[in-house]
Short mmCIF file of C-alpha atoms in Angstrom, two decimals:
data_model
loop_
_atom_site.label_atom_id
_atom_site.label_comp_id
_atom_site.label_asym_id
_atom_site.label_seq_id
_atom_site.Cartn_x
_atom_site.Cartn_y
_atom_site.Cartn_z
CA MET A 1272 127.93 185.92 75.70
CA LEU A 1273 126.17 183.47 78.08
CA VAL A 1274 125.56 186.31 80.50
CA GLU A 1275 123.97 188.42 77.76
CA ILE A 1276 121.70 185.55 76.72
CA VAL A 1277 120.55 184.89 80.27
CA ARG A 1278 119.96 188.55 81.08
CA ALA A 1279 117.92 189.07 77.91
CA ARG A 1280 115.72 186.06 78.59
CA HIS A 1281 115.28 187.00 82.24
CA GLY A 1282 114.13 190.49 81.22
CA LEU A 1283 111.49 189.08 78.87
CA ALA A 1284 110.26 186.54 81.43
CA ALA A 1285 110.09 189.12 84.21
CA GLU A 1286 108.18 191.56 82.01
CA ALA A 1287 105.72 188.84 80.98
CA HIS A 1288 105.18 187.95 84.65
CA VAL A 1289 104.36 191.56 85.51
CA VAL A 1290 101.99 191.96 82.56
CA SER A 1291 100.15 188.74 83.42
CA GLU A 1292 99.57 189.96 87.00
CA SER A 1293 99.90 186.33 88.02
CA ARG A 1294 100.01 185.47 91.70
CA TYR A 1295 102.23 182.50 90.94
CA ALA A 1296 105.75 182.16 89.52
CA MET A 1297 105.22 178.89 87.66
CA GLY A 1298 105.10 180.61 84.30
CA PHE A 1299 108.24 182.59 85.09
CA GLY A 1300 110.05 179.40 86.08
CA SER A 1301 109.31 177.71 82.76
CA GLN A 1302 111.92 179.81 80.95
CA TRP A 1303 114.48 176.97 81.12
CA ARG A 1304 113.45 175.71 77.67
CA ASP A 1305 113.82 179.19 76.17
CA LEU A 1306 117.25 179.50 77.79
CA LEU A 1307 118.33 176.28 76.08
CA ASP A 1308 116.94 177.38 72.71
CA ASP A 1309 118.40 180.91 72.96
CA THR A 1310 121.85 179.55 73.77
CA SER A 1311 121.77 176.88 71.10
CA GLN A 1312 120.61 179.28 68.39
CA THR A 1313 123.14 181.99 69.28
CA LEU A 1314 126.03 179.52 69.22
CA LYS A 1315 124.75 177.91 66.02
CA ASP A 1316 124.81 181.32 64.37
CA ARG A 1317 128.50 181.49 65.28
CA GLY A 1318 129.28 178.10 63.74
CA PHE A 1319 129.09 175.84 66.78
CA ARG A 1320 127.44 172.45 66.59
CA SER A 1321 124.81 170.95 68.88
CA VAL A 1322 123.29 167.60 69.83
CA LYS A 1323 119.72 166.59 70.54
CA LEU A 1324 119.18 164.71 73.75
CA ALA A 1325 116.67 161.85 73.52
CA PRO A 1326 113.86 161.28 74.26
CA GLY A 1327 112.86 164.91 74.86
CA GLY A 1328 114.79 166.23 71.86
CA HIS A 1329 116.36 169.13 73.75
CA GLU A 1330 119.01 170.75 71.56
CA VAL A 1331 122.16 171.45 73.57
CA PRO A 1332 125.12 173.35 72.10
CA VAL A 1333 128.65 171.93 72.05
CA VAL A 1334 131.60 174.22 72.80
CA ASN A 1335 135.16 172.92 73.04
CA ASP A 1336 133.90 169.32 73.07
CA SER A 1337 131.62 170.06 76.04
CA LEU A 1338 127.85 170.21 76.33
CA VAL A 1339 126.69 173.60 77.58
CA TYR A 1340 123.37 173.25 79.38
CA VAL A 1341 121.89 176.56 80.58
CA TRP A 1342 119.33 175.96 83.30
CA ARG A 1343 117.32 178.04 85.78
CA VAL A 1344 117.77 176.45 89.21
CA ALA A 1345 114.57 175.76 91.14
CA ASN A 1346 114.41 177.17 94.65
CA THR A 1347 114.71 173.82 96.41
CA PRO A 1348 117.68 172.42 98.38
CA LYS A 1349 118.05 169.34 96.16
CA ALA A 1350 117.57 171.09 92.82
CA VAL A 1351 121.13 170.49 91.58
CA SER A 1352 121.50 166.93 92.88
CA GLU A 1353 118.16 166.04 91.25
CA PHE A 1354 119.06 167.66 87.92
CA ALA A 1355 119.28 164.28 86.16
CA SER A 1356 115.84 163.14 87.34
CA SER A 1357 114.50 163.11 83.76
CA PRO A 1358 115.73 160.60 81.12
CA THR A 1359 116.57 163.44 78.73
CA ARG A 1360 118.86 165.23 81.14
CA LYS A 1361 120.40 161.94 82.24
CA ASN A 1362 121.41 161.25 78.65
CA GLY A 1363 123.46 164.42 78.71
CA PHE A 1364 126.01 162.60 80.87
CA THR A 1365 126.60 159.78 78.38
CA THR A 1366 126.94 161.65 75.09
CA ALA A 1367 129.98 160.66 73.03
CA PRO A 1368 132.20 163.42 71.61
CA LEU A 1369 131.33 164.63 68.11
CA ASP A 1370 133.56 163.82 65.16
CA PRO A 1371 136.55 166.15 65.03
CA THR A 1372 136.56 169.05 62.60
CA LEU A 1373 139.40 170.83 60.86
CA TRP A 1374 138.72 174.02 62.75
CA GLU A 1375 136.75 175.11 65.77
CA PRO A 1376 134.81 178.38 65.78
CA SER A 1377 135.76 181.00 68.32
CA LEU A 1378 133.33 182.70 70.70
CA SER A 1379 134.95 186.05 69.98
CA GLY A 1380 135.23 185.51 66.22
CA GLU A 1381 138.95 186.16 66.48
CA SER A 1382 142.01 184.02 67.09
CA GLU A 1383 142.11 182.82 70.65
CA PRO A 1384 145.20 184.07 72.54
CA VAL A 1385 147.47 181.53 74.17
CA GLN A 1386 146.21 181.18 77.71
CA ASP A 1387 148.65 181.79 80.51
CA ALA A 1388 148.77 178.69 82.71
CA THR A 1389 148.91 180.88 85.80
CA GLU A 1390 145.59 182.51 84.84
CA GLU A 1391 143.75 179.30 84.06
CA SER A 1392 140.43 178.96 85.84
CA GLU A 1393 139.36 176.04 87.98
CA LEU A 1394 137.14 174.74 85.21
CA GLY A 1395 139.92 173.78 82.75
CA PRO A 1396 141.55 170.94 84.72
CA VAL A 1397 138.12 169.57 85.64
CA LEU A 1398 137.08 169.41 81.99
CA ARG A 1399 140.22 167.47 81.06
CA ALA A 1400 139.63 164.99 83.90
CA VAL A 1401 136.32 163.76 82.44
CA GLY A 1402 136.52 160.46 80.49
CA ASP A 1403 135.45 159.50 76.98
CA THR A 1404 132.06 161.18 77.14
CA MET A 1405 131.53 164.88 76.62
CA PRO A 1406 131.66 166.87 79.86
CA LEU A 1407 128.39 168.60 80.72
CA VAL A 1408 128.98 172.20 81.74
CA LEU A 1409 125.94 173.23 83.73
CA VAL A 1410 125.23 176.97 83.62
CA MET A 1411 123.02 177.66 86.66
CA VAL A 1412 120.76 180.71 86.71
CA GLU A 1413 119.33 181.93 90.01
CA SER A 1414 116.54 184.46 89.65
CA THR A 1415 113.17 185.67 90.86
CA PRO A 1416 110.54 187.63 88.92
CA ARG A 1417 111.95 190.73 90.63
CA GLN A 1418 115.63 190.32 89.76
CA LEU A 1419 118.34 188.16 88.30
CA GLN A 1420 120.58 187.09 91.17
CA SER A 1421 123.53 185.09 89.87
CA ILE A 1422 124.91 182.97 87.03
CA LYS A 1423 127.34 180.18 87.89
CA TRP A 1424 128.86 177.35 85.94
CA ALA A 1425 130.49 174.05 86.81
CA VAL A 1426 131.15 170.63 85.39
CA ALA A 1427 128.27 168.35 86.39
CA VAL A 1428 129.09 164.73 87.18
CA LEU A 1429 126.61 161.91 87.81
CA ASP A 1430 127.44 159.62 90.72
CA GLY A 1431 126.44 155.99 91.18
CA ASP A 1432 123.19 156.94 92.89
CA GLY A 1433 122.06 159.12 90.00
CA LYS A 1434 122.81 162.33 91.91
CA VAL A 1435 124.60 165.27 90.31
CA LYS A 1436 127.79 166.62 91.84
CA LEU A 1437 129.51 169.85 90.77
CA ARG A 1438 133.22 170.31 90.13
CA GLY A 1439 135.13 173.52 89.56
CA GLN A 1440 132.16 175.79 90.24
CA GLU A 1441 132.66 179.45 89.37
CA CYS A 1442 130.42 182.50 89.48
CA ILE A 1443 130.43 184.35 86.14
CA TRP A 1444 127.88 187.04 87.09
CA GLU A 1445 126.13 188.17 90.25
CA LEU A 1446 123.92 191.02 91.35
CA GLU A 1447 125.72 194.08 92.65
CA LEU A 1448 125.20 194.39 96.39
CA ALA A 1449 127.15 197.61 97.02
CA ALA A 1450 124.14 199.39 98.50
CA ASP A 1451 123.38 196.52 100.86
CA ASP A 1452 127.02 196.30 101.98
CA ALA A 1453 127.08 200.01 102.79
CA ALA A 1454 123.87 199.73 104.80
CA SER A 1455 125.24 196.77 106.77
CA ASP A 1456 128.02 198.98 108.21
CA VAL A 1457 125.45 201.17 110.00
CA GLU A 1458 124.42 199.95 113.45
CA SER A 1459 120.74 199.27 113.76
CA PHE A 1460 118.64 201.35 116.17
CA ASP A 1461 117.13 198.21 117.66
CA SER A 1462 120.43 196.92 119.07
CA GLY A 1463 123.42 198.16 121.01
CA VAL A 1464 123.73 201.05 123.44
CA PRO A 1465 123.64 204.55 121.98
CA VAL A 1466 126.68 206.67 122.74
CA ALA A 1467 125.78 209.89 124.57
CA PRO A 1468 127.29 213.13 123.22
CA VAL A 1469 130.02 214.70 125.36
CA VAL A 1470 128.80 217.97 126.99
CA GLU A 1471 131.27 220.17 128.87
CA LEU A 1472 130.81 223.66 130.35
CA GLN A 1473 133.17 226.24 128.99
CA LYS A 1474 134.77 228.98 131.11
CA GLN A 1475 134.05 232.56 130.13
CA LYS A 1476 137.20 234.44 131.16
CA ASP A 1477 136.18 237.99 130.19
CA ARG A 1478 132.67 237.88 131.75
CA THR A 1479 132.05 239.97 134.95
CA PRO A 1480 129.16 239.75 137.52
CA THR A 1481 127.70 243.06 136.19
CA ASP A 1482 127.15 241.55 132.76
CA GLY A 1483 124.02 239.76 134.15
#
């Protein structure tokens, strides 16, 4: 479901960028607020609750007692570590769990099957290791106006210096690179030594000098 939300929003943002004929990608990069709203509204329609982070008032959905923050990562080396640079995002790391309910909605709308411990992802143990505040699951979207590149998620943890560290990171979607992989197997013409074809004279047994 998260992948569908992100892909739909990326398509709209990319189309708007093309129509605007803008030379700059600032408008395309501002889709982070729409990503939050799209995710929150979709999950709300399925019965999930949400919280509003002060002072910005960003509405962030809550799934399995975890905040789910969908965010387009800026193309800078320190983008993730500086995620909590705003007071609103920083408050996402200190939000107390919501009051328990008698039942929890399901993402699929059906009864959740019992999960095989051997198939459990890396994210589960990390979520349980977080203390008495709600874990913040950061869904990181990497994209350009030309294409959506990847969607990853991880539990984000704030260290003593106010920097964000990731635990249990997993990729939940990435661009198919089959064509690029196939091309990489072909040796480039600008490197290496070409192999000359083997040429060998063949004997003509039945040919006589009078044949010319």
